[in-house]
mmCIF file of C-alpha atoms in Angstrom:
data_model
loop_
_atom_site.group_PDB
_atom_site.id
_atom_site.type_symbol
_atom_site.label_atom_id
_atom_site.label_comp_id
_atom_site.label_asym_id
_atom_site.label_seq_id
_atom_site.Cartn_x
_atom_site.Cartn_y
_atom_site.Cartn_z
ATOM 1 C CA UNK K 536 94.170 -11.120 65.456
ATOM 2 C CA UNK K 537 91.384 -8.706 66.547
ATOM 3 C CA UNK K 538 88.286 -10.434 67.922
ATOM 4 C CA UNK K 539 85.151 -10.149 65.799
ATOM 5 C CA UNK K 540 81.863 -11.311 67.343
ATOM 6 C CA UNK K 541 80.224 -14.245 65.477
ATOM 7 C CA UNK K 542 77.064 -12.226 64.784
ATOM 8 C CA UNK K 543 79.140 -9.577 62.990
ATOM 9 C CA UNK K 544 80.849 -12.238 60.884
ATOM 10 C CA UNK K 545 77.445 -13.689 59.948
ATOM 11 C CA UNK K 546 76.184 -10.265 58.867
ATOM 12 C CA UNK K 547 79.253 -9.782 56.696
ATOM 13 C CA UNK K 548 78.899 -13.256 55.211
ATOM 14 C CA UNK K 549 75.245 -12.598 54.322
ATOM 15 C CA UNK K 550 76.259 -9.952 51.777
ATOM 16 C CA UNK K 551 76.301 -11.435 48.261
ATOM 17 C CA UNK K 552 78.954 -10.245 45.836
ATOM 18 C CA UNK K 553 76.631 -8.614 43.315
ATOM 19 C CA UNK K 554 74.983 -6.485 46.008
ATOM 20 C CA UNK K 555 78.375 -5.511 47.412
ATOM 21 C CA UNK K 556 79.790 -4.418 44.059
ATOM 22 C CA UNK K 557 76.636 -2.557 42.998
ATOM 23 C CA UNK K 558 76.580 -0.584 46.240
ATOM 24 C CA UNK K 559 80.244 -0.069 47.075
ATOM 25 C CA UNK K 560 82.363 -0.754 43.971
ATOM 26 C CA UNK K 561 80.053 -0.051 41.006
ATOM 27 C CA UNK K 562 83.018 0.966 38.835
ATOM 28 C CA UNK K 563 84.281 -2.630 39.078
ATOM 29 C CA UNK K 564 81.047 -4.207 37.786
ATOM 30 C CA UNK K 565 80.497 -5.018 34.089
ATOM 31 C CA UNK K 566 77.191 -6.346 32.739
ATOM 32 C CA UNK K 567 77.950 -9.471 30.702
ATOM 33 C CA UNK K 568 74.429 -10.387 29.555
ATOM 34 C CA UNK K 569 71.098 -11.406 31.065
ATOM 35 C CA UNK K 570 71.585 -11.601 34.828
ATOM 36 C CA UNK K 571 75.309 -12.333 34.520
ATOM 37 C CA UNK K 572 78.088 -9.881 35.399
ATOM 38 C CA UNK K 573 81.872 -9.921 35.428
ATOM 39 C CA UNK K 574 84.424 -7.635 37.048
ATOM 40 C CA UNK K 575 86.453 -5.049 35.197
ATOM 41 C CA UNK K 576 89.695 -6.373 36.693
ATOM 42 C CA UNK K 577 88.970 -10.054 35.952
ATOM 43 C CA UNK K 578 86.750 -10.692 32.923
ATOM 44 C CA UNK K 579 86.806 -14.453 33.632
ATOM 45 C CA UNK K 580 85.177 -13.875 37.023
ATOM 46 C CA UNK K 581 81.448 -14.307 36.411
ATOM 47 C CA UNK K 582 78.627 -13.460 38.821
ATOM 48 C CA UNK K 583 75.217 -15.054 38.305
ATOM 49 C CA UNK K 584 72.280 -16.501 40.284
ATOM 50 C CA UNK K 585 73.739 -15.528 43.648
ATOM 51 C CA UNK K 586 77.097 -17.197 42.989
ATOM 52 C CA UNK K 587 80.416 -16.169 41.520
ATOM 53 C CA UNK K 588 83.198 -18.144 39.850
ATOM 54 C CA UNK K 589 86.673 -17.089 38.758
ATOM 55 C CA UNK K 590 87.029 -19.554 35.899
ATOM 56 C CA UNK K 591 90.679 -18.857 35.096
ATOM 57 C CA UNK K 592 91.650 -19.817 38.656
ATOM 58 C CA UNK K 593 89.024 -22.483 39.301
ATOM 59 C CA UNK K 594 87.716 -20.869 42.492
ATOM 60 C CA UNK K 595 84.318 -19.521 43.418
ATOM 61 C CA UNK K 596 81.856 -18.802 46.183
ATOM 62 C CA UNK K 597 78.650 -17.059 47.161
ATOM 63 C CA UNK K 598 79.440 -14.086 49.365
ATOM 64 C CA UNK K 599 81.313 -10.830 49.062
ATOM 65 C CA UNK K 600 83.407 -12.044 51.991
ATOM 66 C CA UNK K 601 84.575 -15.040 49.943
ATOM 67 C CA UNK K 602 85.460 -12.674 47.101
ATOM 68 C CA UNK K 603 87.518 -10.296 49.220
ATOM 69 C CA UNK K 604 89.449 -13.179 50.798
ATOM 70 C CA UNK K 605 89.969 -15.396 47.728
ATOM 71 C CA UNK K 606 90.290 -12.802 44.957
ATOM 72 C CA UNK K 607 91.442 -9.618 46.696
ATOM 73 C CA UNK K 608 93.568 -11.717 49.095
ATOM 74 C CA UNK K 609 92.465 -9.713 52.116
ATOM 75 C CA UNK K 610 93.020 -11.154 55.589
ATOM 76 C CA UNK K 611 89.776 -12.421 57.116
ATOM 77 C CA UNK K 612 89.419 -9.653 59.693
ATOM 78 C CA UNK K 613 90.162 -6.928 57.149
ATOM 79 C CA UNK K 614 87.554 -8.368 54.765
ATOM 80 C CA UNK K 615 84.893 -8.406 57.497
ATOM 81 C CA UNK K 616 85.764 -4.861 58.536
ATOM 82 C CA UNK K 617 85.652 -3.668 54.912
ATOM 83 C CA UNK K 618 82.109 -4.972 54.436
ATOM 84 C CA UNK K 619 80.771 -3.840 57.809
ATOM 85 C CA UNK K 620 82.455 -0.453 57.496
ATOM 86 C CA UNK K 621 80.836 0.108 54.115
ATOM 87 C CA UNK K 622 77.378 -0.889 55.365
ATOM 88 C CA UNK K 623 77.742 1.404 58.403
ATOM 89 C CA UNK K 624 78.399 4.427 56.176
ATOM 90 C CA UNK K 625 75.775 3.542 53.588
ATOM 91 C CA UNK K 626 73.282 0.682 54.137
ATOM 92 C CA UNK K 627 73.109 -1.520 51.028
ATOM 93 C CA UNK K 628 70.178 -1.385 48.646
ATOM 94 C CA UNK K 629 69.000 -4.884 47.724
ATOM 95 C CA UNK K 630 67.310 -5.286 44.379
ATOM 96 C CA UNK K 631 64.114 -7.346 44.359
ATOM 97 C CA UNK K 632 64.327 -10.733 42.709
ATOM 98 C CA UNK K 633 63.193 -10.685 39.075
ATOM 99 C CA UNK K 634 59.594 -11.764 38.578
ATOM 100 C CA UNK K 635 60.376 -13.747 35.468
ATOM 101 C CA UNK K 636 63.311 -16.114 35.119
ATOM 102 C CA UNK K 637 65.430 -15.045 32.190
ATOM 103 C CA UNK K 638 66.870 -17.631 29.810
ATOM 104 C CA UNK K 639 70.136 -19.014 31.129
ATOM 105 C CA UNK K 640 73.312 -18.029 29.344
ATOM 106 C CA UNK K 641 75.809 -20.879 29.509
ATOM 107 C CA UNK K 642 79.287 -19.521 30.190
ATOM 108 C CA UNK K 643 81.699 -22.190 28.992
ATOM 109 C CA UNK K 644 85.358 -22.105 30.091
ATOM 110 C CA UNK K 645 87.918 -21.447 27.386
ATOM 111 C CA UNK K 646 88.989 -24.514 25.415
ATOM 112 C CA UNK K 647 92.597 -25.666 25.748
ATOM 113 C CA UNK K 648 94.535 -26.111 22.502
ATOM 114 C CA UNK K 649 94.957 -29.797 23.334
ATOM 115 C CA UNK K 650 93.178 -32.209 25.679
ATOM 116 C CA UNK K 651 96.190 -34.238 26.775
ATOM 117 C CA UNK K 652 95.597 -33.803 30.518
ATOM 118 C CA UNK K 653 91.899 -34.626 30.247
ATOM 119 C CA UNK K 654 92.472 -37.677 28.054
ATOM 120 C CA UNK K 655 95.142 -39.141 30.313
ATOM 121 C CA UNK K 656 93.114 -38.386 33.446
ATOM 122 C CA UNK K 657 90.129 -40.326 32.093
ATOM 123 C CA UNK K 658 92.288 -43.141 30.745
ATOM 124 C CA UNK K 659 93.973 -43.498 34.140
ATOM 125 C CA UNK K 660 90.474 -44.013 35.520
ATOM 126 C CA UNK K 661 89.990 -46.861 33.084
ATOM 127 C CA UNK K 662 87.995 -45.120 30.356
ATOM 128 C CA UNK K 663 88.658 -46.558 26.898
ATOM 129 C CA UNK K 664 90.375 -44.233 24.406
ATOM 130 C CA UNK K 665 87.663 -44.899 21.786
ATOM 131 C CA UNK K 666 84.970 -43.521 24.100
ATOM 132 C CA UNK K 667 87.096 -40.496 24.965
ATOM 133 C CA UNK K 668 87.763 -39.800 21.268
ATOM 134 C CA UNK K 669 84.040 -40.101 20.500
ATOM 135 C CA UNK K 670 83.131 -37.561 23.181
ATOM 136 C CA UNK K 671 85.802 -35.098 22.035
ATOM 137 C CA UNK K 672 84.870 -35.413 18.355
ATOM 138 C CA UNK K 673 81.164 -34.858 19.094
ATOM 139 C CA UNK K 674 81.788 -31.833 21.345
ATOM 140 C CA UNK K 675 80.749 -33.601 24.539
ATOM 141 C CA UNK K 676 84.148 -33.365 26.191
ATOM 142 C CA UNK K 677 87.089 -30.969 26.259
ATOM 143 C CA UNK K 678 89.839 -29.635 28.482
ATOM 144 C CA UNK K 679 89.557 -26.103 29.802
ATOM 145 C CA UNK K 680 92.249 -23.435 29.743
ATOM 146 C CA UNK K 681 94.113 -22.296 31.745
ATOM 147 C CA UNK K 682 92.913 -24.346 34.721
ATOM 148 C CA UNK K 683 92.850 -27.651 32.767
ATOM 149 C CA UNK K 684 89.607 -29.075 34.122
ATOM 150 C CA UNK K 685 87.786 -31.860 32.335
ATOM 151 C CA UNK K 686 84.570 -30.356 30.927
ATOM 152 C CA UNK K 687 81.572 -32.611 30.202
ATOM 153 C CA UNK K 688 78.939 -31.027 27.950
ATOM 154 C CA UNK K 689 75.215 -31.705 27.984
ATOM 155 C CA UNK K 690 73.419 -30.909 24.718
ATOM 156 C CA UNK K 691 69.857 -30.352 23.591
ATOM 157 C CA UNK K 692 68.316 -32.279 20.700
ATOM 158 C CA UNK K 693 69.787 -29.770 18.233
ATOM 159 C CA UNK K 694 73.319 -30.374 19.499
ATOM 160 C CA UNK K 695 73.593 -27.031 21.301
ATOM 161 C CA UNK K 696 75.547 -26.991 24.580
ATOM 162 C CA UNK K 697 73.149 -26.347 27.464
ATOM 163 C CA UNK K 698 75.017 -27.776 30.431
ATOM 164 C CA UNK K 699 78.669 -28.154 31.485
ATOM 165 C CA UNK K 700 80.137 -30.052 34.410
ATOM 166 C CA UNK K 701 83.729 -29.324 35.396
ATOM 167 C CA UNK K 702 85.908 -31.884 37.119
ATOM 168 C CA UNK K 703 89.327 -30.990 38.475
ATOM 169 C CA UNK K 704 92.400 -32.993 37.464
ATOM 170 C CA UNK K 705 94.468 -33.730 40.554
ATOM 171 C CA UNK K 706 92.013 -31.936 42.833
ATOM 172 C CA UNK K 707 88.624 -32.535 44.456
ATOM 173 C CA UNK K 708 86.956 -29.728 42.532
ATOM 174 C CA UNK K 709 83.631 -30.589 40.897
ATOM 175 C CA UNK K 710 81.134 -27.972 39.748
ATOM 176 C CA UNK K 711 78.797 -26.744 37.044
ATOM 177 C CA UNK K 712 79.540 -23.851 34.704
ATOM 178 C CA UNK K 713 77.448 -20.731 35.273
ATOM 179 C CA UNK K 714 74.192 -20.876 33.338
ATOM 180 C CA UNK K 715 74.053 -24.685 33.192
ATOM 181 C CA UNK K 716 70.561 -26.076 32.669
ATOM 182 C CA UNK K 717 70.193 -29.317 34.645
ATOM 183 C CA UNK K 718 67.535 -30.531 32.195
ATOM 184 C CA UNK K 719 70.379 -31.192 29.736
ATOM 185 C CA UNK K 720 73.029 -33.237 31.512
ATOM 186 C CA UNK K 721 75.795 -35.256 29.856
ATOM 187 C CA UNK K 722 74.454 -38.142 27.805
ATOM 188 C CA UNK K 723 75.061 -40.269 24.718
ATOM 189 C CA UNK K 724 72.044 -41.376 22.658
ATOM 190 C CA UNK K 725 71.797 -44.826 21.139
ATOM 191 C CA UNK K 726 73.348 -45.150 17.674
ATOM 192 C CA UNK K 727 70.188 -46.841 16.391
ATOM 193 C CA UNK K 728 66.676 -47.590 17.584
ATOM 194 C CA UNK K 729 66.544 -48.553 21.254
ATOM 195 C CA UNK K 730 63.835 -48.572 23.888
ATOM 196 C CA UNK K 731 66.282 -48.828 26.792
ATOM 197 C CA UNK K 732 67.840 -46.016 28.831
ATOM 198 C CA UNK K 733 70.663 -46.498 31.360
ATOM 199 C CA UNK K 734 70.879 -43.831 34.078
ATOM 200 C CA UNK K 735 74.051 -42.906 35.994
ATOM 201 C CA UNK K 736 74.997 -40.373 38.628
ATOM 202 C CA UNK K 737 78.026 -38.978 36.782
ATOM 203 C CA UNK K 738 79.575 -38.746 33.335
ATOM 204 C CA UNK K 739 82.579 -40.789 34.501
ATOM 205 C CA UNK K 740 80.274 -43.619 35.615
ATOM 206 C CA UNK K 741 78.505 -43.495 32.250
ATOM 207 C CA UNK K 742 81.793 -43.770 30.349
ATOM 208 C CA UNK K 743 82.956 -46.515 32.713
ATOM 209 C CA UNK K 744 79.883 -48.585 31.897
ATOM 210 C CA UNK K 745 80.428 -48.005 28.182
ATOM 211 C CA UNK K 746 84.020 -49.185 28.594
ATOM 212 C CA UNK K 747 82.824 -52.339 30.373
ATOM 213 C CA UNK K 748 80.449 -53.104 27.496
ATOM 214 C CA UNK K 749 83.321 -52.701 25.041
ATOM 215 C CA UNK K 750 85.440 -55.076 27.124
ATOM 216 C CA UNK K 751 82.611 -57.619 27.057
ATOM 217 C CA UNK K 752 82.596 -57.390 23.258
ATOM 218 C CA UNK K 753 79.246 -55.589 23.150
ATOM 219 C CA UNK K 754 78.186 -52.447 21.278
ATOM 220 C CA UNK K 755 78.463 -49.685 23.875
ATOM 221 C CA UNK K 756 76.130 -47.446 21.852
ATOM 222 C CA UNK K 757 73.286 -49.935 21.481
ATOM 223 C CA UNK K 758 71.244 -48.213 24.222
ATOM 224 C CA UNK K 759 70.718 -44.663 25.469
ATOM 225 C CA UNK K 760 73.100 -43.517 28.222
ATOM 226 C CA UNK K 761 72.323 -40.553 30.490
ATOM 227 C CA UNK K 762 74.005 -39.105 33.565
ATOM 228 C CA UNK K 763 72.334 -36.936 36.172
ATOM 229 C CA UNK K 764 73.494 -33.388 36.875
ATOM 230 C CA UNK K 765 75.002 -34.269 40.238
ATOM 231 C CA UNK K 766 73.715 -36.369 43.110
ATOM 232 C CA UNK K 767 69.928 -36.845 43.082
ATOM 233 C CA UNK K 768 68.699 -36.409 46.657
ATOM 234 C CA UNK K 769 64.972 -37.143 47.035
ATOM 235 C CA UNK K 770 62.973 -36.013 50.051
ATOM 236 C CA UNK K 771 62.416 -38.362 52.976
ATOM 237 C CA UNK K 772 58.771 -38.667 51.975
ATOM 238 C CA UNK K 773 58.877 -40.187 48.478
ATOM 239 C CA UNK K 774 55.467 -38.767 47.577
ATOM 240 C CA UNK K 775 56.854 -35.235 48.036
ATOM 241 C CA UNK K 776 59.860 -35.875 45.764
ATOM 242 C CA UNK K 777 60.185 -34.930 42.111
ATOM 243 C CA UNK K 778 61.958 -36.879 39.382
ATOM 244 C CA UNK K 779 65.377 -35.713 38.138
ATOM 245 C CA UNK K 780 64.917 -32.939 35.568
ATOM 246 C CA UNK K 781 67.349 -34.522 33.092
ATOM 247 C CA UNK K 782 65.499 -37.843 33.177
ATOM 248 C CA UNK K 783 62.099 -36.214 32.646
ATOM 249 C CA UNK K 784 63.366 -34.171 29.696
ATOM 250 C CA UNK K 785 65.037 -37.171 28.069
ATOM 251 C CA UNK K 786 61.935 -39.351 28.312
ATOM 252 C CA UNK K 787 59.767 -36.601 26.875
ATOM 253 C CA UNK K 788 62.115 -36.254 23.904
ATOM 254 C CA UNK K 789 62.371 -40.040 23.451
ATOM 255 C CA UNK K 790 58.809 -41.319 24.020
ATOM 256 C CA UNK K 791 59.680 -44.751 22.554
ATOM 257 C CA UNK K 792 61.822 -45.621 25.603
ATOM 258 C CA UNK K 793 60.046 -48.390 27.499
ATOM 259 C CA UNK K 794 62.669 -49.471 30.042
ATOM 260 C CA UNK K 795 64.934 -47.493 32.365
ATOM 261 C CA UNK K 796 67.862 -49.231 34.059
ATOM 262 C CA UNK K 797 69.119 -47.393 37.140
ATOM 263 C CA UNK K 798 72.876 -47.793 37.503
ATOM 264 C CA UNK K 799 73.263 -45.444 40.433
ATOM 265 C CA UNK K 800 75.826 -45.562 43.216
ATOM 266 C CA UNK K 801 75.972 -48.535 45.546
ATOM 267 C CA UNK K 802 75.616 -46.475 48.723
ATOM 268 C CA UNK K 803 72.753 -45.229 50.893
ATOM 269 C CA UNK K 804 72.169 -42.107 48.789
ATOM 270 C CA UNK K 805 72.185 -44.086 45.539
ATOM 271 C CA UNK K 806 69.829 -46.726 46.921
ATOM 272 C CA UNK K 807 67.392 -44.079 48.173
ATOM 273 C CA UNK K 808 67.502 -42.347 44.788
ATOM 274 C CA UNK K 809 66.869 -45.622 42.959
ATOM 275 C CA UNK K 810 63.955 -46.505 45.227
ATOM 276 C CA UNK K 811 62.374 -43.070 44.705
ATOM 277 C CA UNK K 812 62.712 -43.201 40.918
ATOM 278 C CA UNK K 813 61.359 -46.786 40.823
ATOM 279 C CA UNK K 814 58.312 -45.602 42.774
ATOM 280 C CA UNK K 815 57.586 -42.353 40.930
ATOM 281 C CA UNK K 816 58.567 -43.051 37.329
ATOM 282 C CA UNK K 817 55.938 -45.696 36.407
ATOM 283 C CA UNK K 818 53.227 -43.350 37.701
ATOM 284 C CA UNK K 819 54.132 -40.755 35.069
ATOM 285 C CA UNK K 820 55.520 -42.807 32.176
ATOM 286 C CA UNK K 821 54.710 -46.206 30.714
ATOM 287 C CA UNK K 822 58.150 -47.604 31.449
ATOM 288 C CA UNK K 823 59.617 -50.573 33.263
ATOM 289 C CA UNK K 824 62.227 -49.643 35.854
ATOM 290 C CA UNK K 825 65.068 -51.891 37.006
ATOM 291 C CA UNK K 826 67.861 -51.106 39.453
ATOM 292 C CA UNK K 827 71.332 -52.496 38.702
ATOM 293 C CA UNK K 828 74.033 -50.955 40.910
ATOM 294 C CA UNK K 829 77.626 -52.046 40.286
ATOM 295 C CA UNK K 830 78.472 -55.615 41.388
ATOM 296 C CA UNK K 831 81.437 -54.255 43.376
ATOM 297 C CA UNK K 832 82.554 -50.855 44.601
ATOM 298 C CA UNK K 833 80.643 -47.646 45.201
ATOM 299 C CA UNK K 834 80.026 -46.852 41.540
ATOM 300 C CA UNK K 835 80.716 -48.129 38.041
ATOM 301 C CA UNK K 836 84.094 -46.426 37.862
ATOM 302 C CA UNK K 837 85.140 -48.216 41.060
ATOM 303 C CA UNK K 838 84.019 -51.503 39.520
ATOM 304 C CA UNK K 839 85.876 -50.805 36.273
ATOM 305 C CA UNK K 840 89.066 -49.887 38.126
ATOM 306 C CA UNK K 841 88.841 -53.023 40.262
ATOM 307 C CA UNK K 842 88.464 -55.098 37.119
ATOM 308 C CA UNK K 843 91.499 -53.429 35.511
ATOM 309 C CA UNK K 844 93.630 -53.380 38.654
ATOM 310 C CA UNK K 845 93.711 -49.577 38.751
ATOM 311 C CA UNK K 846 93.637 -47.435 41.919
ATOM 312 C CA UNK K 847 90.188 -46.178 42.879
ATOM 313 C CA UNK K 848 89.775 -42.404 42.837
ATOM 314 C CA UNK K 849 88.521 -41.051 46.146
ATOM 315 C CA UNK K 850 87.012 -37.579 46.270
ATOM 316 C CA UNK K 851 85.972 -35.578 49.284
ATOM 317 C CA UNK K 852 82.434 -34.237 49.442
ATOM 318 C CA UNK K 853 82.765 -30.659 48.219
ATOM 319 C CA UNK K 854 80.307 -27.808 47.848
ATOM 320 C CA UNK K 855 79.508 -27.160 44.187
ATOM 321 C CA UNK K 856 80.702 -23.647 43.446
ATOM 322 C CA UNK K 857 80.094 -23.173 39.746
#
């Protein structure tokens, strides 16, 4: 393999896909809407906000180098040489960032004709069928096609999908659909009047807690349930941190909530997040805050699986690519 100096590789990697296609393959670029593009060869490959995702294959990335390797299947050295050769002939023109942020366009993956894989995946993680059926019937959950990811939908108060989290079945893939608004993460409102909100890191943890309530003979929809759009990582200095966007939005839309129960992960990150929220939240809202991590395991799905005698799902930390 020809040797390529590290500084050359870094220059090639710095080129984002949209800039590359606009400058060197403009015939391949199709404007989808807003600041989102797709390619003429693959209409399920979307480019937006500095990232790209090929939804039909479940792969994505940031750079043009990633695209040439993963989509065009070029060898690494050839991909680097293609980018650097193009820039040597004609230096790229970078467009300035837009002054105003345009409304996000949520690009949802295609819906599979049936959700068998998604249903069985969740049930194998201990989630009760009744909760799964509720989420499917209310549009909060479906299985994507053709990659067969589990898709969790976050809605606004009018029931419009504003956020989508994708979770791979049989893989470590986890990511958000392009155009997802983290103010509207996956949640299930109380069926009646309730002044209590339970906060979780993930949709699976939320559904695990609901399943536990059902097992205890309690109404799992008696309180509000909300998951965060991924791991909440506050700054080291709590005073410089901001509250999770989804939590702030939910409290503003439900001003009667007077107590927030933090059911975050039982690890260092979860404990730091809980401590930050407990410190900041009462300063902005007239709410009581209580932290209740799972009695056993890292999160509520671990605890549920332990209780049911099911294997615990272990996932590697993976960069979010969608």
